[in-house]
Coordinates of C-alpha atoms in Angstrom, one line a residue:
M21 CA -128.7 36.6 135.9
D22 CA -129.3 38.3 139.3
T23 CA -129.2 42.0 138.6
D24 CA -128.6 42.8 142.2
R25 CA -125.4 40.7 142.3
P26 CA -122.2 42.7 142.2
T27 CA -120.4 42.2 138.9
D28 CA -116.7 42.1 138.0
P29 CA -116.1 43.8 134.6
C30 CA -113.0 41.6 134.2
A31 CA -114.9 38.4 134.9
I32 CA -116.5 36.1 132.3
D33 CA -120.0 36.0 133.9
G34 CA -122.7 36.9 131.4
K35 CA -120.3 37.4 128.5
F36 CA -120.7 34.0 126.9
A37 CA -123.2 34.2 124.0
A38 CA -126.0 31.8 123.9
P39 CA -125.3 28.6 121.8
D40 CA -126.0 29.0 118.1
E41 CA -128.4 26.0 118.3
H42 CA -129.9 23.6 120.9
A43 CA -130.5 19.9 120.8
Q44 CA -132.7 18.0 123.2
L45 CA -130.3 15.0 122.7
L46 CA -127.0 15.2 121.1
V47 CA -125.3 12.0 119.9
I48 CA -121.6 12.2 118.9
G49 CA -120.4 9.4 116.7
A50 CA -122.3 7.5 113.9
G51 CA -120.8 4.1 114.4
P52 CA -123.0 1.1 115.5
A53 CA -123.5 2.5 119.0
G54 CA -124.3 6.1 118.0
L55 CA -126.7 5.2 115.3
A56 CA -128.5 2.7 117.4
A57 CA -128.8 5.3 120.2
A58 CA -130.0 8.0 117.8
I59 CA -132.6 5.8 116.1
A60 CA -133.9 4.5 119.4
A61 CA -134.1 8.0 120.9
A62 CA -136.0 9.4 117.9
E63 CA -138.4 6.5 117.9
A64 CA -139.0 7.3 121.6
G65 CA -140.1 10.8 120.6
L66 CA -136.9 12.8 121.4
S67 CA -135.5 15.5 119.1
V68 CA -132.0 14.1 118.2
V69 CA -129.0 15.6 116.5
L70 CA -126.4 13.1 115.5
V71 CA -122.9 14.3 114.4
D72 CA -120.0 12.3 113.0
E73 CA -116.6 13.6 111.8
N74 CA -116.6 11.2 108.8
P75 CA -115.8 11.8 106.1
V76 CA -112.6 13.0 107.7
P77 CA -110.9 15.8 105.6
A78 CA -107.8 14.7 103.8
A79 CA -105.8 17.3 105.8
L80 CA -106.7 15.6 109.1
M81 CA -105.9 12.2 107.6
G82 CA -102.5 13.6 106.8
L83 CA -102.1 14.4 110.5
D84 CA -103.2 10.8 111.4
V85 CA -106.4 12.1 113.1
P86 CA -108.5 10.5 114.3
L87 CA -106.9 7.2 113.1
F88 CA -103.3 6.3 112.1
Y89 CA -103.7 6.6 108.3
G90 CA -99.9 6.6 107.7
Q91 CA -100.3 8.4 104.3
R92 CA -101.8 5.2 102.8
M93 CA -104.9 6.8 101.4
N94 CA -105.2 7.4 97.6
P95 CA -106.4 10.7 96.0
A96 CA -110.0 9.7 96.2
V97 CA -110.1 11.1 99.8
Q98 CA -109.9 14.6 98.2
E99 CA -113.4 14.2 96.6
D100 CA -115.8 15.2 99.4
A101 CA -119.0 14.2 97.6
R102 CA -117.7 10.7 96.8
M103 CA -116.6 10.3 100.4
V104 CA -120.1 11.1 101.7
E105 CA -121.6 8.7 99.2
R106 CA -119.2 5.9 100.3
I107 CA -120.1 6.4 104.0
V108 CA -123.8 6.3 103.3
A109 CA -123.4 3.2 101.1
A110 CA -121.3 1.4 103.7
T111 CA -123.6 2.3 106.6
P112 CA -127.2 1.5 105.8
A113 CA -128.3 2.5 109.4
I114 CA -127.6 6.2 108.4
E115 CA -130.6 6.0 106.1
T116 CA -132.7 4.4 108.8
A117 CA -131.7 7.3 111.1
F118 CA -132.8 9.8 108.5
D119 CA -136.2 8.0 108.2
A120 CA -136.6 8.0 111.9
G121 CA -136.3 11.8 112.0
V122 CA -132.8 12.1 113.3
D123 CA -130.9 15.3 112.3
V124 CA -127.8 13.5 110.8
R125 CA -124.8 15.6 110.1
L126 CA -121.8 14.0 108.5
G127 CA -118.4 15.7 108.3
V128 CA -119.1 17.6 111.5
T129 CA -116.4 17.4 114.1
A130 CA -117.1 17.7 117.8
W131 CA -113.9 19.4 119.1
G132 CA -115.0 20.0 122.6
T133 CA -117.8 19.5 125.2
F134 CA -118.3 21.8 128.1
A135 CA -120.5 21.9 131.2
N136 CA -120.6 24.1 134.3
G137 CA -118.8 22.5 137.3
A138 CA -116.3 23.2 140.0
A139 CA -113.8 24.9 137.6
L140 CA -116.4 26.7 135.3
N141 CA -119.8 28.1 136.2
A142 CA -120.4 30.8 133.6
L143 CA -121.8 28.9 130.7
P144 CA -125.4 29.8 129.6
A145 CA -125.9 26.1 128.8
R146 CA -124.0 22.8 128.4
V147 CA -122.5 23.0 125.0
A148 CA -120.5 21.1 122.4
G149 CA -118.1 22.9 120.0
L150 CA -118.8 21.8 116.5
A151 CA -117.0 22.5 113.2
D152 CA -117.6 21.4 109.6
G153 CA -114.5 22.8 107.8
T154 CA -116.1 26.1 106.9
K155 CA -117.4 27.3 110.2
C156 CA -117.3 26.6 113.9
W157 CA -120.3 27.0 116.3
M158 CA -121.7 26.0 119.7
C159 CA -124.5 23.5 120.1
G160 CA -126.3 23.5 123.4
F161 CA -127.8 20.2 124.6
D162 CA -130.0 18.8 127.4
A163 CA -128.5 15.3 127.3
L164 CA -125.5 13.9 125.5
I165 CA -124.5 10.4 124.4
L166 CA -120.9 9.8 123.6
A167 CA -120.3 7.1 121.0
T168 CA -116.9 8.2 119.8
G169 CA -115.5 4.7 119.1
A170 CA -111.8 3.8 119.4
R171 CA -108.6 4.7 117.7
D172 CA -105.4 2.9 116.7
L173 CA -102.8 1.8 119.3
V174 CA -99.4 3.0 118.0
L175 CA -96.1 1.6 119.2
G176 CA -93.0 3.1 117.7
F177 CA -90.0 1.6 115.8
E178 CA -87.4 2.9 113.4
G179 CA -89.0 4.0 110.1
I180 CA -92.5 4.4 111.5
D181 CA -92.7 7.9 110.2
Q182 CA -92.5 6.7 106.5
P183 CA -95.6 6.5 104.3
G184 CA -97.0 3.0 104.6
V185 CA -96.9 2.4 108.3
M186 CA -100.5 2.7 109.6
G187 CA -103.1 1.4 112.1
A188 CA -105.5 -1.5 111.7
R189 CA -108.6 0.7 112.3
A190 CA -107.4 3.2 109.7
L191 CA -106.9 0.3 107.2
H192 CA -110.4 -1.0 107.9
S193 CA -111.7 2.6 107.4
L194 CA -109.9 3.0 104.1
L195 CA -111.0 -0.4 102.8
A196 CA -114.6 -0.7 104.0
R197 CA -115.7 2.9 104.5
Y198 CA -113.9 4.9 101.9
D199 CA -112.5 2.4 99.3
A200 CA -109.4 4.5 99.2
F201 CA -106.5 2.3 100.3
D202 CA -103.3 2.8 98.4
G203 CA -101.3 -0.4 99.0
K204 CA -100.9 -3.9 97.7
R205 CA -98.8 -6.1 100.1
L206 CA -99.0 -5.9 103.9
V207 CA -97.0 -7.1 106.9
I208 CA -99.3 -7.1 110.0
L209 CA -98.0 -6.6 113.5
G210 CA -99.9 -8.7 116.0
S211 CA -101.7 -12.0 115.8
G212 CA -104.8 -11.4 118.0
D213 CA -108.4 -11.1 116.7
L214 CA -107.8 -7.6 115.4
A215 CA -104.8 -8.7 113.4
A216 CA -106.4 -11.8 112.1
T217 CA -109.6 -10.0 111.0
T218 CA -107.5 -7.3 109.4
A219 CA -105.5 -9.9 107.4
L220 CA -108.7 -11.6 106.3
A221 CA -110.3 -8.3 105.2
A222 CA -107.2 -7.4 103.2
L223 CA -107.2 -10.8 101.5
D224 CA -110.9 -10.4 100.7
R225 CA -110.0 -7.1 98.9
G226 CA -107.4 -8.9 96.8
L227 CA -104.4 -7.7 98.8
E228 CA -101.4 -9.8 99.7
V229 CA -100.5 -10.5 103.3
A230 CA -96.8 -11.3 103.6
A231 CA -97.0 -12.4 107.3
L232 CA -98.3 -11.6 110.7
I233 CA -95.6 -10.8 113.3
E234 CA -96.1 -12.0 116.9
P235 CA -93.5 -11.7 119.8
L236 CA -95.2 -14.4 121.9
A237 CA -94.7 -18.2 121.2
E238 CA -98.3 -18.8 120.0
P239 CA -100.8 -16.9 117.8
Q240 CA -103.2 -14.9 120.0
A241 CA -106.4 -15.0 117.8
A242 CA -109.3 -17.2 118.4
P243 CA -108.7 -20.7 117.0
H244 CA -111.3 -20.3 114.1
L245 CA -109.5 -17.2 113.0
V246 CA -106.1 -18.9 113.1
Q247 CA -107.5 -21.8 111.1
A248 CA -109.0 -19.3 108.5
L249 CA -105.5 -17.7 108.1
A250 CA -103.9 -21.1 107.7
A251 CA -106.5 -22.1 105.1
R252 CA -105.4 -19.1 103.0
A253 CA -101.7 -19.8 103.5
V254 CA -101.0 -16.8 105.6
T255 CA -97.7 -17.1 107.6
I256 CA -97.7 -16.2 111.3
L257 CA -94.1 -15.6 112.5
T258 CA -94.2 -16.2 116.3
G259 CA -91.4 -15.3 118.7
A260 CA -90.6 -12.4 116.4
T261 CA -90.7 -8.7 116.3
I262 CA -90.0 -5.8 114.0
M263 CA -86.6 -4.0 114.0
R264 CA -87.4 -1.3 111.5
A265 CA -89.3 -0.3 108.4
A266 CA -87.1 -0.1 105.3
G267 CA -88.1 2.3 102.7
N268 CA -87.3 4.8 100.0
A269 CA -88.6 8.1 98.7
T270 CA -92.1 6.6 98.1
G271 CA -92.4 4.9 101.5
V272 CA -92.1 1.5 103.0
T273 CA -90.4 -1.3 100.9
A274 CA -89.9 -3.9 103.6
A275 CA -90.4 -4.9 107.2
V276 CA -87.1 -5.9 108.8
V277 CA -88.0 -8.5 111.5
T278 CA -86.0 -10.6 113.8
A279 CA -86.6 -13.4 116.3
V280 CA -87.0 -12.1 119.9
G281 CA -83.6 -12.0 121.5
S282 CA -81.7 -12.1 118.2
D283 CA -80.3 -9.4 116.0
A284 CA -80.3 -11.4 112.7
P285 CA -82.7 -9.5 110.4
E286 CA -85.1 -11.0 107.9
Y287 CA -86.6 -8.7 105.2
L288 CA -90.2 -9.1 104.3
D289 CA -91.1 -7.2 101.1
C290 CA -94.2 -5.1 101.5
D291 CA -95.5 -1.6 100.9
T292 CA -97.6 -1.4 104.1
I293 CA -96.9 -2.3 107.7
C294 CA -100.1 -2.4 109.7
L295 CA -100.1 -2.1 113.5
A296 CA -102.9 -4.4 114.7
I297 CA -101.6 -4.8 118.3
G298 CA -104.7 -3.2 119.8
A299 CA -107.1 -0.3 119.9
V300 CA -107.8 2.4 122.4
P301 CA -111.1 3.9 123.5
A302 CA -111.6 7.4 122.2
I303 CA -112.2 9.2 125.5
E304 CA -111.0 12.7 124.5
L305 CA -114.5 14.4 124.8
A306 CA -115.2 12.6 128.1
G307 CA -111.9 13.8 129.4
V308 CA -112.4 17.5 128.6
L309 CA -116.0 17.3 129.9
G310 CA -114.7 16.2 133.3
C311 CA -116.2 12.7 133.3
R312 CA -114.6 10.4 135.9
L313 CA -112.2 8.0 134.1
A314 CA -110.6 4.8 135.3
F315 CA -108.1 2.3 133.8
R316 CA -109.6 -1.0 132.7
G317 CA -107.2 -3.3 130.9
D318 CA -110.0 -5.6 130.0
L319 CA -111.7 -2.7 128.2
G320 CA -108.7 -1.4 126.3
G321 CA -107.4 1.3 128.6
H322 CA -108.9 4.3 130.3
V323 CA -112.7 4.5 130.0
P324 CA -115.5 6.6 131.6
V325 CA -116.8 5.2 134.9
L326 CA -120.4 4.4 134.3
S327 CA -123.3 3.5 136.5
N328 CA -125.6 0.7 135.6
D329 CA -127.7 3.0 133.3
R330 CA -124.6 3.9 131.2
A331 CA -124.4 7.3 132.8
T332 CA -121.1 9.0 133.4
S333 CA -120.2 11.1 136.5
V334 CA -121.6 14.2 134.8
P335 CA -125.4 14.4 134.9
G336 CA -127.1 13.7 131.7
I337 CA -124.0 12.4 129.9
F338 CA -124.0 8.8 128.8
A339 CA -121.5 6.6 126.9
A340 CA -121.9 3.6 124.6
G341 CA -119.8 1.5 122.3
D342 CA -116.0 1.3 122.1
C343 CA -115.4 4.6 123.8
A344 CA -116.8 3.0 126.9
G345 CA -114.7 -0.1 126.5
L346 CA -113.7 -2.1 123.4
T347 CA -116.5 -4.5 122.4
D348 CA -118.1 -6.2 119.4
E349 CA -120.7 -4.6 117.1
D350 CA -123.7 -6.4 118.5
T351 CA -122.9 -5.3 122.0
S352 CA -122.2 -1.7 120.8
I353 CA -125.7 -1.6 119.3
A354 CA -127.3 -2.9 122.5
Q355 CA -125.4 -0.4 124.6
G356 CA -126.5 2.4 122.2
R357 CA -130.1 1.5 122.6
E358 CA -129.7 1.2 126.4
A359 CA -128.0 4.6 126.6
A360 CA -130.9 6.1 124.6
R361 CA -133.5 4.6 126.9
H362 CA -131.8 5.9 130.0
A363 CA -131.2 9.3 128.4
A364 CA -134.9 9.6 127.6
A365 CA -135.7 8.7 131.3
W366 CA -133.2 11.2 132.6
L367 CA -134.7 14.0 130.4
Q368 CA -138.1 13.3 132.0
N369 CA -136.6 13.5 135.5
P370 CA -133.2 15.1 135.5
A371 CA -131.2 13.9 138.5
P372 CA -127.7 14.6 140.0
A373 CA -124.8 12.5 138.8
P374 CA -124.9 8.9 140.0
A375 CA -122.4 7.9 142.6
G376 CA -120.8 5.6 140.0
I377 CA -119.9 1.9 140.4
S378 CA -119.6 1.2 144.0
A379 CA -117.6 -2.0 143.6
A380 CA -115.1 -2.9 140.8
P381 CA -117.1 -5.0 138.2
L382 CA -115.9 -8.3 137.1
P383 CA -113.5 -8.2 134.1
I384 CA -115.4 -8.3 130.8
G385 CA -112.6 -9.7 128.7
T386 CA -108.9 -10.5 128.7
D387 CA -106.7 -7.9 130.2
T388 CA -104.9 -6.4 127.2
T389 CA -102.1 -4.7 129.2
P390 CA -99.7 -7.7 129.5
Y391 CA -99.8 -8.2 125.7
R392 CA -99.2 -4.6 125.0
M393 CA -96.3 -4.6 127.4
A394 CA -94.9 -7.7 125.8
W395 CA -94.9 -5.9 122.5
M396 CA -93.3 -2.8 124.0
R397 CA -90.5 -4.8 125.5
G398 CA -90.0 -6.7 122.3
L399 CA -89.6 -3.5 120.4
L400 CA -87.2 -2.1 123.0
A401 CA -85.1 -5.3 122.7
S402 CA -85.0 -5.2 118.9
G403 CA -84.9 -1.4 118.2
G404 CA -83.1 0.0 121.2
L405 CA -83.4 3.5 122.6
Q406 CA -83.0 5.5 119.4
A407 CA -86.4 4.5 117.9
P408 CA -89.0 7.3 117.8
V409 CA -91.7 7.8 120.3
C410 CA -93.3 11.1 119.5
L411 CA -93.4 11.7 115.7
C412 CA -94.7 15.3 115.9
E413 CA -92.0 16.6 118.2
D414 CA -89.2 14.1 117.0
V415 CA -88.6 12.6 120.5
N416 CA -87.0 9.2 120.7
R417 CA -87.0 6.6 123.5
A418 CA -83.6 7.7 124.9
E419 CA -84.7 11.4 125.1
L420 CA -88.0 10.4 126.7
L421 CA -86.5 8.2 129.4
G422 CA -83.6 10.6 129.8
I423 CA -86.0 13.5 130.2
R424 CA -84.2 15.6 127.6
P425 CA -85.5 19.0 126.5
P426 CA -86.2 19.4 122.7
R427 CA -83.0 19.2 120.6
Y428 CA -83.8 22.6 118.9
L429 CA -83.3 24.4 122.2
G430 CA -79.6 23.4 122.2
C431 CA -79.7 23.1 126.0
T432 CA -76.3 22.1 127.5
S433 CA -77.1 22.5 131.2
N434 CA -75.1 20.0 133.3
K435 CA -78.0 19.8 135.8
I436 CA -80.4 18.8 133.0
A437 CA -77.9 16.4 131.6
A438 CA -77.8 14.6 135.0
R439 CA -81.6 14.2 135.1
D440 CA -83.4 11.1 133.8
S441 CA -86.4 9.0 134.6
S442 CA -84.6 7.4 137.6
T443 CA -83.8 10.7 139.2
L444 CA -87.3 12.0 138.6
L445 CA -88.7 8.9 140.4
K446 CA -87.1 10.1 143.6
D447 CA -89.7 13.0 143.6
G448 CA -92.6 10.7 143.1
P449 CA -94.4 8.6 140.4
L450 CA -93.6 9.4 136.7
N451 CA -96.5 11.5 135.2
P452 CA -96.9 11.8 131.4
D453 CA -98.0 15.4 131.8
Q454 CA -94.8 16.3 133.6
I455 CA -92.8 14.4 130.9
K456 CA -94.7 16.3 128.2
R457 CA -93.7 19.6 129.6
L458 CA -90.1 18.6 130.0
T459 CA -89.6 16.9 126.6
R460 CA -92.6 18.0 124.5
A461 CA -93.4 14.3 123.8
G462 CA -97.2 14.2 123.1
M463 CA -97.5 17.9 122.4
G464 CA -97.8 17.9 118.6
P465 CA -100.7 18.3 116.2
C466 CA -101.8 14.6 116.4
Q467 CA -102.4 15.5 120.1
G468 CA -100.8 12.3 121.4
R469 CA -102.7 9.8 119.3
R470 CA -99.5 8.3 118.1
C471 CA -97.5 8.3 121.3
R472 CA -99.8 8.5 124.4
E473 CA -100.0 4.8 125.2
Q474 CA -96.4 4.0 124.4
I475 CA -95.2 6.8 126.6
A476 CA -97.3 5.3 129.5
L477 CA -95.8 1.8 128.7
L478 CA -92.3 3.1 128.6
L479 CA -92.7 5.0 131.9
A480 CA -94.2 1.9 133.5
D481 CA -91.3 -0.2 132.4
A482 CA -88.8 2.4 133.5
S483 CA -90.3 2.8 136.9
G484 CA -91.0 -0.9 137.5
T485 CA -94.7 -0.3 138.0
A486 CA -97.9 -1.4 136.3
P487 CA -99.2 0.6 133.3
S488 CA -102.5 1.1 135.2
A489 CA -100.5 3.0 137.9
I490 CA -99.3 5.6 135.3
P491 CA -101.6 8.6 135.4
L492 CA -103.6 9.4 132.3
A493 CA -102.2 12.3 130.4
S494 CA -104.7 15.2 130.4
Y495 CA -107.0 16.1 127.5
R496 CA -107.7 19.7 126.5
A497 CA -110.0 21.2 123.8
P498 CA -109.9 21.3 120.9
V499 CA -109.5 17.6 120.7
R500 CA -109.2 17.8 117.0
P501 CA -106.9 20.2 115.2
L502 CA -108.8 23.3 114.0
P503 CA -107.8 26.0 111.5
L504 CA -107.4 29.3 113.2
S505 CA -109.7 30.8 110.5
L506 CA -112.6 28.9 112.2
L507 CA -111.9 30.4 115.6
G508 CA -112.5 34.1 115.0
E509 CA -115.0 35.8 117.3
G510 CA -118.4 36.8 116.2
A511 CA -119.9 40.3 116.5
S512 CA -121.5 39.5 119.9
M513 CA -118.2 38.4 121.4
Q514 CA -116.3 41.4 119.9
E515 CA -118.7 43.7 121.6
G516 CA -118.4 42.2 125.1
W517 CA -114.8 41.0 125.4
D518 CA -111.2 42.1 125.3
V519 CA -110.4 39.6 122.5
W520 CA -107.3 37.8 121.4
F521 CA -107.5 37.0 117.7
G522 CA -106.3 40.2 116.0
I523 CA -109.5 42.3 116.7
R524 CA -108.7 46.0 116.9
T525 CA -110.0 46.2 120.4
Q526 CA -107.5 43.7 121.7
W527 CA -105.7 46.1 123.9
I528 CA -108.6 48.4 124.8
P529 CA -109.7 48.1 128.4
Y530 CA -113.1 46.5 128.8
D531 CA -114.7 49.6 130.4
A532 CA -113.5 51.7 127.4
I533 CA -115.2 49.6 124.7
G534 CA -118.0 51.6 123.0
T535 CA -116.9 54.9 124.6
A536 CA -115.1 58.0 123.4
E537 CA -112.0 56.7 125.2
E538 CA -112.0 53.7 122.8
A539 CA -112.1 56.0 119.8
R540 CA -109.2 58.1 121.2
L541 CA -107.1 55.1 121.9
L542 CA -107.6 53.7 118.4
E543 CA -106.9 57.1 116.8
D544 CA -103.7 57.4 118.8
G545 CA -102.7 53.9 117.6
A546 CA -101.4 53.0 121.0
G547 CA -104.3 51.0 122.4
G548 CA -104.8 50.5 126.1
N549 CA -104.0 47.7 128.5
M550 CA -106.5 44.9 128.6
H551 CA -105.6 44.3 132.3
A552 CA -106.1 47.9 133.3

C-alpha cells in the first residue's frame, strides 16, 4: 500500500487479512469437467487445488441444497466416512487426480468467489470463500476454473413440499454416488432424455417406474431411449400433467394426474415423484464473481459468456462442463482439458479480460425454453393459482402474480390490494429481484434453487414476453447456507475492524480500539458509536 496516500479510518482499505492459503490454480467442482481440468493442469506442471462440496452434509440435503433431494435420502447420509468412500468408489478419476499431484479436497464448499473490480478494490488477492463444516477460510488463487455442474429444475404443484417429491439430478446422486435412495416406486415427470435415462437407471437398481408423464402429444426422448423404455414395459402418459401429489404423514402415496385440458384425476400409486423436466447450469459462483452472463435456451438457461478459450469476462477465470451449458460427459471432459490448457497459458502471460463472443454463436442444441414453458402452462391449467411457488417463504402462484406481501405481515392496505403483475407492468418489465422484495419469493434458505426458474416462467407468461427477456435474479454470497458459527472473525480482523458478530468492540469507534478510551468505554458498559 502507498504509505503517502491519505487513508480513511472508516474505509476498508488495508483491513482485509491476507488469504489463509493460496493456490496457483483453483478448480471448483469434481465432476467430469473439474476432474479432467485438474488432472490436465497438474500434468502440465501447475499446482492445483480441487474442491468439491460432496459429500454434501445431511443438513444441506434437508434444505434441498445443492440438489432437490426431497427428503428421499436414507440414514446412510449421516455417516460421513461412508459417504466419502462411496464418492471415491463411484468416481475413479478422483484417484487419478491424487496420483497426478492434485490437492483434492472433498466435502469442501465454495460459498463465494471475489475479485477486485468496479465495485470492490480493496482485496489483497482474488479469493474464494471455503468451508468444510468445521471451519471457514479464504483461499487466494491466481487462476480459477469453475466446473460447478448443474442443479435440478423445479416446477411447483400442490403437494410438492411432501417427502418424496425430488429432482432427477438428486435421484441420480442418491442412486449412483451415495447409494442412499429411500424409495421403491416412482412416477417421473417429463419424457425427454433426462427423464428416460432416469427411469432406466431406476429400473437397473430394482426400482419400479409407474409411468412417465408428458404434457406434449409425443415422447420427447431420443428414439432409442423410448424403445428401451417400451422394451421394459414402462408407460409414457402423453398429453397429461400432474395435478397434485397425494400423501400422508410419511410422504407421497400417489401422483394425481390428468389429461391436459381435463379435470378428471387418475391416481398412480408411488412413493416418489421425480421431476425430470430439465436441469439448470449452476452459475451462482460466476454470478457473485461478476462474470458476464447471458440467457441461452439451447444451453439450459443463463450461462457465463465465454471467449473461444473458455475464459469468462473476468481475467483468469474459466468455465467448463454443465455450469457453462448443459452437455454430455465426454464433452464436459474435453471442455475441462481445454480450460486447463488455456488457464496454464494465461498464467504464463496474464492478460486483460477478453472482449467475449463478438457474434451470437450457432445454437448447440435444442432450445429447452418452449418445453419448460409448456410444462409451466400445463401445471397452471391443472393446478390453478393456489399451487406453491416458493416453498421456503410459502408463496403460491396467486400471491406471486398478485404481488402480495407475506401473509404473516397481515397487510390490509387497499393500495397494495389493488396491485398485481399487470399494474406493475405499467412501470416497466417485471423483474424477479423486485418481485422478491415485494413478496419474499426466492428469499429462503434454499436461495431460490426450488423457485428461481418457475418465477421467471410465470412472470414471462403473465407479461406475454419470452422467458429470455426476464432479467436474471441476482446472486449474493454465501451461495450455500452456512452456520453462523463458521463466520466469526479471527483475531486479526477483531484488531482492525468494528465488527458485527457479538465481539465486545462492536460499538467501539475504530480510532478508540487499543487505546485507554476503549478500556473506559468497556468499563462503563456503554460502548461507543461505530459511526462516530
